[in-house]
Amino acid sequence: MDKKEPILELNHVSKTFTTEDGREVRAVKDASLAVYPGECIGIVGESGCGKSTIARLITRIIDPSGGEIILAGENIADKKGRKLKAVYRDIQMVYQDPYSVFSPRAGIGTFLTDGLVYHGIMTRSEALKEVGKLLEMVDLPAELADRLPHQLSGGQLQRVVIARAVSIRPKVILLDEATSALDVSVQKQVLNLLMRLKKEYNLTYVFIGHDLAVVRSIADRIAVMYAGLIVEEMDSDELEQAEHPYTKKLLQSVFSVNDRNRKVIPIENMSVSDENLQTLGCPFQPRCPEALPACKNACPMLRMTKSGHKAACLALE
Amino acid sequence: MKKAGLPPAAPGEETMAILEIENYSISYDGLKSAVDNVSFSVEKGEIISIVGESGSGKSTLLHGILGLLPRAAGSRGTLKVFGRELSAMSEKEQRTMRGEKMAIIFQDTGRYMNPISRIGRQFSQYLKVHRNLSPEQMHEMEVDLLQRVHLTDAERVLNSYPFELSGGMRQRVGIAMAMALQPELLLADEPTSALDVTIQAQIVRQLMELRSKYGTTIIVVTHNMGVASYMSDRIVVMKDGHVVETAPAEELISHPKDAYTKALLEAIIELDDERLA
């Protein structure tokens, strides 16, 4: 692909939270990632791997502990207060649970126009005239504008959320598990809708999810996270040739309906100590089938591998 | 296990059936049925998956099998567990049967644990209800059961509070507890839905190991077709309270007959699918 300037770039971004008893939890460690205009980048990983923290850093809901977040050439990592308002316009977000973003007593039309009004793009009365068009854009009937959130299904609500995100023409739309709460049939429709909108409005997506197959279906490139680290980054088409041991384990763990050969999944032992171990070395090392002695002492960096993926693994260097 | 085709109980040699359900319905306060005229049977040693989208009635049915429906719910039809009509049993008989002969694993076992009591204490309380054992015997049994589900440092697990364990470990504790009394029938309500994929794979393997080691009959309720396809002998597809199709897993996946089953399979996104354009 012909690489233009990235629209969004993370340079060595990290985020450390401090717990009540003073312990430090490094939720995101030294993450670097570039997102180009018009593409969809997927971030996958298991719960607690830091993928949602990255989402909250990009949207500047929380402050990074270190590193740069560059949006359209401008570092937004240390912006504060009123200056953030422009950032909030440029980056829109769609969450997992559509019910939680609606005020139960505000009509769908009001919800849809809030973004346009807040960012001063239109007055409320102007915006309300656009509601029918916005609903149509996401394949919903215009008469839903007068309904209340509880009168819509989860899939319909998620479409409304997407319409609002698109309405203010952001530079990046961040989709955090945006289809995970939906039933499979609805999920596929919403994914197809996202793809159509991406083409029509040349949108840029960051799609965060735990379901490898879903992320692969929509993303051009995939970043895999484990324990706060981006451990591998590659084109979606190359997922099958993943090199990092964790990505390989993820692939091995996905049940496919068509896999009637029943792939062999070895049973792992689990112990309390392993789970809570904070190592100096590679965080995946306690579970890694390919671990080297050196992995206990050194945390690998994301590097180009021989086959052109980026992977953070000592065994691949 | 071996027979193909739709199995609405041929009453001739059903002596092996662990569970027989015939024209069974559940409704709340006489409203529309949550489970509507369902029939199927489960034979000893089978793994059956009940799949469907949210609101299809699959969990309600599982609660019906357990005899744990809320008071407002009424049921009609036949539901026989181990050859006996469930509704004809007394509360006490039902309670003995749950635990001794059948057990359940929930979506998030941790939520059913007491948060301020150590795992070991809760495990012992459960054993005490059904068995008369000395504290030492109980401890030995607990350690053994935890090790069998591949929790290597069982002593530490017993000494932990639920929040100190990961979701996957808690789920294994749940399986160990459910298996403590060697039930013949294990019910699992979305046992892997709250777990990460690598852990989900582990729990699925664990459940399958129970069948191969102890011959446990397992009924799994799940919305994950991949899981159902991987682990079960037969699949029951539910929609709006009805059973729309029942067939051996391979047949159902490769030659679905019902339009809804086809649509459901069609909607699943797989790793080897074409990417969306």
PDB file of N, CA and C in Angstrom, chain A residues 202-251:
ATOM      1  N   ASN A 202     -15.003   7.803   3.438  1.00  0.00           N
ATOM      2  CA  ASN A 202     -13.572   7.659   3.607  1.00  0.00           C
ATOM      3  C   ASN A 202     -13.148   7.768   5.068  1.00  0.00           C
ATOM      4  N   LEU A 203     -13.752   6.967   5.904  1.00  0.00           N
ATOM      5  CA  LEU A 203     -13.499   7.027   7.340  1.00  0.00           C
ATOM      6  C   LEU A 203     -12.271   6.212   7.720  1.00  0.00           C
ATOM      7  N   THR A 204     -11.699   6.558   8.851  1.00  0.00           N
ATOM      8  CA  THR A 204     -10.582   5.806   9.396  1.00  0.00           C
ATOM      9  C   THR A 204     -11.035   5.176  10.706  1.00  0.00           C
ATOM     10  N   TYR A 205     -10.833   3.868  10.839  1.00  0.00           N
ATOM     11  CA  TYR A 205     -11.297   3.176  12.042  1.00  0.00           C
ATOM     12  C   TYR A 205     -10.138   2.606  12.851  1.00  0.00           C
ATOM     13  N   VAL A 206     -10.305   2.650  14.152  1.00  0.00           N
ATOM     14  CA  VAL A 206      -9.513   1.792  15.030  1.00  0.00           C
ATOM     15  C   VAL A 206     -10.525   0.842  15.658  1.00  0.00           C
ATOM     16  N   PHE A 207     -10.435  -0.434  15.329  1.00  0.00           N
ATOM     17  CA  PHE A 207     -11.437  -1.408  15.762  1.00  0.00           C
ATOM     18  C   PHE A 207     -10.829  -2.313  16.822  1.00  0.00           C
ATOM     19  N   ILE A 208     -11.344  -2.181  18.036  1.00  0.00           N
ATOM     20  CA  ILE A 208     -10.797  -2.964  19.148  1.00  0.00           C
ATOM     21  C   ILE A 208     -11.720  -4.132  19.447  1.00  0.00           C
ATOM     22  N   GLY A 209     -11.160  -5.313  19.613  1.00  0.00           N
ATOM     23  CA  GLY A 209     -12.041  -6.453  19.881  1.00  0.00           C
ATOM     24  C   GLY A 209     -11.287  -7.626  20.457  1.00  0.00           C
ATOM     25  N   HIS A 210     -12.021  -8.597  20.945  1.00  0.00           N
ATOM     26  CA  HIS A 210     -11.376  -9.800  21.477  1.00  0.00           C
ATOM     27  C   HIS A 210     -11.561 -10.973  20.508  1.00  0.00           C
ATOM     28  N   ASP A 211     -12.470 -10.815  19.544  1.00  0.00           N
ATOM     29  CA  ASP A 211     -12.771 -11.909  18.639  1.00  0.00           C
ATOM     30  C   ASP A 211     -11.927 -11.776  17.372  1.00  0.00           C
ATOM     31  N   LEU A 212     -10.946 -12.638  17.290  1.00  0.00           N
ATOM     32  CA  LEU A 212      -9.969 -12.557  16.217  1.00  0.00           C
ATOM     33  C   LEU A 212     -10.626 -12.591  14.837  1.00  0.00           C
ATOM     34  N   ALA A 213     -11.628 -13.455  14.687  1.00  0.00           N
ATOM     35  CA  ALA A 213     -12.262 -13.606  13.382  1.00  0.00           C
ATOM     36  C   ALA A 213     -13.011 -12.332  13.003  1.00  0.00           C
ATOM     37  N   VAL A 214     -13.683 -11.721  13.970  1.00  0.00           N
ATOM     38  CA  VAL A 214     -14.422 -10.485  13.700  1.00  0.00           C
ATOM     39  C   VAL A 214     -13.461  -9.354  13.343  1.00  0.00           C
ATOM     40  N   VAL A 215     -12.404  -9.210  14.114  1.00  0.00           N
ATOM     41  CA  VAL A 215     -11.444  -8.135  13.859  1.00  0.00           C
ATOM     42  C   VAL A 215     -10.804  -8.319  12.485  1.00  0.00           C
ATOM     43  N   ARG A 216     -10.441  -9.551  12.185  1.00  0.00           N
ATOM     44  CA  ARG A 216      -9.814  -9.817  10.894  1.00  0.00           C
ATOM     45  C   ARG A 216     -10.762  -9.482   9.735  1.00  0.00           C
ATOM     46  N   SER A 217     -12.067  -9.712   9.956  1.00  0.00           N
ATOM     47  CA  SER A 217     -13.011  -9.515   8.859  1.00  0.00           C
ATOM     48  C   SER A 217     -13.111  -8.052   8.445  1.00  0.00           C
ATOM     49  N   ILE A 218     -12.831  -7.143   9.361  1.00  0.00           N
ATOM     50  CA  ILE A 218     -13.024  -5.728   9.052  1.00  0.00           C
ATOM     51  C   ILE A 218     -11.713  -4.948   8.948  1.00  0.00           C
ATOM     52  N   ALA A 219     -10.660  -5.419   9.609  1.00  0.00           N
ATOM     53  CA  ALA A 219      -9.434  -4.627   9.690  1.00  0.00           C
ATOM     54  C   ALA A 219      -8.478  -4.913   8.538  1.00  0.00           C
ATOM     55  N   ASP A 220      -7.748  -3.862   8.116  1.00  0.00           N
ATOM     56  CA  ASP A 220      -6.698  -4.047   7.112  1.00  0.00           C
ATOM     57  C   ASP A 220      -5.418  -4.546   7.766  1.00  0.00           C
ATOM     58  N   ARG A 221      -5.169  -4.012   8.950  1.00  0.00           N
ATOM     59  CA  ARG A 221      -3.996  -4.457   9.702  1.00  0.00           C
ATOM     60  C   ARG A 221      -4.417  -4.797  11.125  1.00  0.00           C
ATOM     61  N   ILE A 222      -3.670  -5.682  11.766  1.00  0.00           N
ATOM     62  CA  ILE A 222      -4.019  -6.115  13.115  1.00  0.00           C
ATOM     63  C   ILE A 222      -2.821  -5.950  14.044  1.00  0.00           C
ATOM     64  N   ALA A 223      -3.086  -5.338  15.207  1.00  0.00           N
ATOM     65  CA  ALA A 223      -2.076  -5.297  16.262  1.00  0.00           C
ATOM     66  C   ALA A 223      -2.571  -6.195  17.387  1.00  0.00           C
ATOM     67  N   VAL A 224      -1.713  -7.107  17.826  1.00  0.00           N
ATOM     68  CA  VAL A 224      -2.087  -8.038  18.890  1.00  0.00           C
ATOM     69  C   VAL A 224      -1.446  -7.580  20.189  1.00  0.00           C
ATOM     70  N   MET A 225      -2.243  -7.478  21.237  1.00  0.00           N
ATOM     71  CA  MET A 225      -1.699  -7.020  22.525  1.00  0.00           C
ATOM     72  C   MET A 225      -1.716  -8.128  23.558  1.00  0.00           C
ATOM     73  N   TYR A 226      -0.724  -8.117  24.399  1.00  0.00           N
ATOM     74  CA  TYR A 226      -0.705  -9.027  25.547  1.00  0.00           C
ATOM     75  C   TYR A 226      -0.064  -8.298  26.714  1.00  0.00           C
ATOM     76  N   ALA A 227      -0.758  -8.257  27.829  1.00  0.00           N
ATOM     77  CA  ALA A 227      -0.238  -7.658  29.067  1.00  0.00           C
ATOM     78  C   ALA A 227       0.358  -6.269  28.838  1.00  0.00           C
ATOM     79  N   GLY A 228      -0.357  -5.432  28.123  1.00  0.00           N
ATOM     80  CA  GLY A 228       0.072  -4.051  27.966  1.00  0.00           C
ATOM     81  C   GLY A 228       1.036  -3.810  26.825  1.00  0.00           C
ATOM     82  N   LEU A 229       1.500  -4.866  26.203  1.00  0.00           N
ATOM     83  CA  LEU A 229       2.458  -4.732  25.106  1.00  0.00           C
ATOM     84  C   LEU A 229       1.804  -5.061  23.775  1.00  0.00           C
ATOM     85  N   ILE A 230       2.175  -4.319  22.725  1.00  0.00           N
ATOM     86  CA  ILE A 230       1.826  -4.770  21.383  1.00  0.00           C
ATOM     87  C   ILE A 230       2.862  -5.833  21.033  1.00  0.00           C
ATOM     88  N   VAL A 231       2.425  -7.079  20.869  1.00  0.00           N
ATOM     89  CA  VAL A 231       3.399  -8.153  20.641  1.00  0.00           C
ATOM     90  C   VAL A 231       3.580  -8.486  19.164  1.00  0.00           C
ATOM     91  N   GLU A 232       2.576  -8.137  18.340  1.00  0.00           N
ATOM     92  CA  GLU A 232       2.746  -8.407  16.918  1.00  0.00           C
ATOM     93  C   GLU A 232       1.853  -7.484  16.105  1.00  0.00           C
ATOM     94  N   GLU A 233       2.346  -7.094  14.927  1.00  0.00           N
ATOM     95  CA  GLU A 233       1.536  -6.268  14.047  1.00  0.00           C
ATOM     96  C   GLU A 233       1.733  -6.762  12.622  1.00  0.00           C
ATOM     97  N   MET A 234       0.620  -6.950  11.916  1.00  0.00           N
ATOM     98  CA  MET A 234       0.745  -7.491  10.560  1.00  0.00           C
ATOM     99  C   MET A 234      -0.500  -7.167   9.748  1.00  0.00           C
ATOM    100  N   ASP A 235      -0.408  -7.381   8.437  1.00  0.00           N
ATOM    101  CA  ASP A 235      -1.596  -7.248   7.596  1.00  0.00           C
ATOM    102  C   ASP A 235      -2.575  -8.360   7.949  1.00  0.00           C
ATOM    103  N   SER A 236      -3.872  -8.045   7.861  1.00  0.00           N
ATOM    104  CA  SER A 236      -4.886  -9.051   8.210  1.00  0.00           C
ATOM    105  C   SER A 236      -4.754 -10.318   7.382  1.00  0.00           C
ATOM    106  N   ASP A 237      -4.368 -10.154   6.128  1.00  0.00           N
ATOM    107  CA  ASP A 237      -4.253 -11.316   5.257  1.00  0.00           C
ATOM    108  C   ASP A 237      -3.132 -12.251   5.687  1.00  0.00           C
ATOM    109  N   GLU A 238      -2.250 -11.745   6.535  1.00  0.00           N
ATOM    110  CA  GLU A 238      -1.113 -12.568   6.952  1.00  0.00           C
ATOM    111  C   GLU A 238      -1.296 -13.168   8.334  1.00  0.00           C
ATOM    112  N   LEU A 239      -2.510 -13.011   8.874  1.00  0.00           N
ATOM    113  CA  LEU A 239      -2.760 -13.497  10.225  1.00  0.00           C
ATOM    114  C   LEU A 239      -2.426 -14.979  10.379  1.00  0.00           C
ATOM    115  N   GLU A 240      -2.745 -15.745   9.355  1.00  0.00           N
ATOM    116  CA  GLU A 240      -2.482 -17.184   9.415  1.00  0.00           C
ATOM    117  C   GLU A 240      -0.994 -17.489   9.564  1.00  0.00           C
ATOM    118  N   GLN A 241      -0.178 -16.562   9.071  1.00  0.00           N
ATOM    119  CA  GLN A 241       1.268 -16.779   9.166  1.00  0.00           C
ATOM    120  C   GLN A 241       1.877 -16.052  10.362  1.00  0.00           C
ATOM    121  N   ALA A 242       1.067 -15.820  11.380  1.00  0.00           N
ATOM    122  CA  ALA A 242       1.549 -15.111  12.562  1.00  0.00           C
ATOM    123  C   ALA A 242       2.778 -15.801  13.130  1.00  0.00           C
ATOM    124  N   GLU A 243       3.663 -15.004  13.701  1.00  0.00           N
ATOM    125  CA  GLU A 243       4.921 -15.563  14.185  1.00  0.00           C
ATOM    126  C   GLU A 243       5.052 -15.553  15.689  1.00  0.00           C
ATOM    127  N   HIS A 244       4.425 -14.576  16.334  1.00  0.00           N
ATOM    128  CA  HIS A 244       4.586 -14.496  17.782  1.00  0.00           C
ATOM    129  C   HIS A 244       3.872 -15.681  18.452  1.00  0.00           C
ATOM    130  N   PRO A 245       4.515 -16.298  19.448  1.00  0.00           N
ATOM    131  CA  PRO A 245       3.898 -17.471  20.094  1.00  0.00           C
ATOM    132  C   PRO A 245       2.509 -17.177  20.661  1.00  0.00           C
ATOM    133  N   TYR A 246       2.294 -15.962  21.151  1.00  0.00           N
ATOM    134  CA  TYR A 246       0.967 -15.654  21.697  1.00  0.00           C
ATOM    135  C   TYR A 246      -0.087 -15.579  20.598  1.00  0.00           C
ATOM    136  N   THR A 247       0.257 -14.925  19.488  1.00  0.00           N
ATOM    137  CA  THR A 247      -0.703 -14.870  18.380  1.00  0.00           C
ATOM    138  C   THR A 247      -1.026 -16.278  17.895  1.00  0.00           C
ATOM    139  N   LYS A 248       0.001 -17.106  17.864  1.00  0.00           N
ATOM    140  CA  LYS A 248      -0.219 -18.487  17.417  1.00  0.00           C
ATOM    141  C   LYS A 248      -1.163 -19.213  18.362  1.00  0.00           C
ATOM    142  N   LYS A 249      -0.974 -18.970  19.668  1.00  0.00           N
ATOM    143  CA  LYS A 249      -1.863 -19.607  20.643  1.00  0.00           C
ATOM    144  C   LYS A 249      -3.299 -19.101  20.482  1.00  0.00           C
ATOM    145  N   LEU A 250      -3.438 -17.789  20.230  1.00  0.00           N
ATOM    146  CA  LEU A 250      -4.771 -17.217  19.999  1.00  0.00           C
ATOM    147  C   LEU A 250      -5.446 -17.906  18.823  1.00  0.00           C
ATOM    148  N   LEU A 251      -4.718 -18.027  17.738  1.00  0.00           N
ATOM    149  CA  LEU A 251      -5.269 -18.659  16.541  1.00  0.00           C
ATOM    150  C   LEU A 251      -5.685 -20.090  16.820  1.00  0.00           C
TER     151      LEU A 251
END
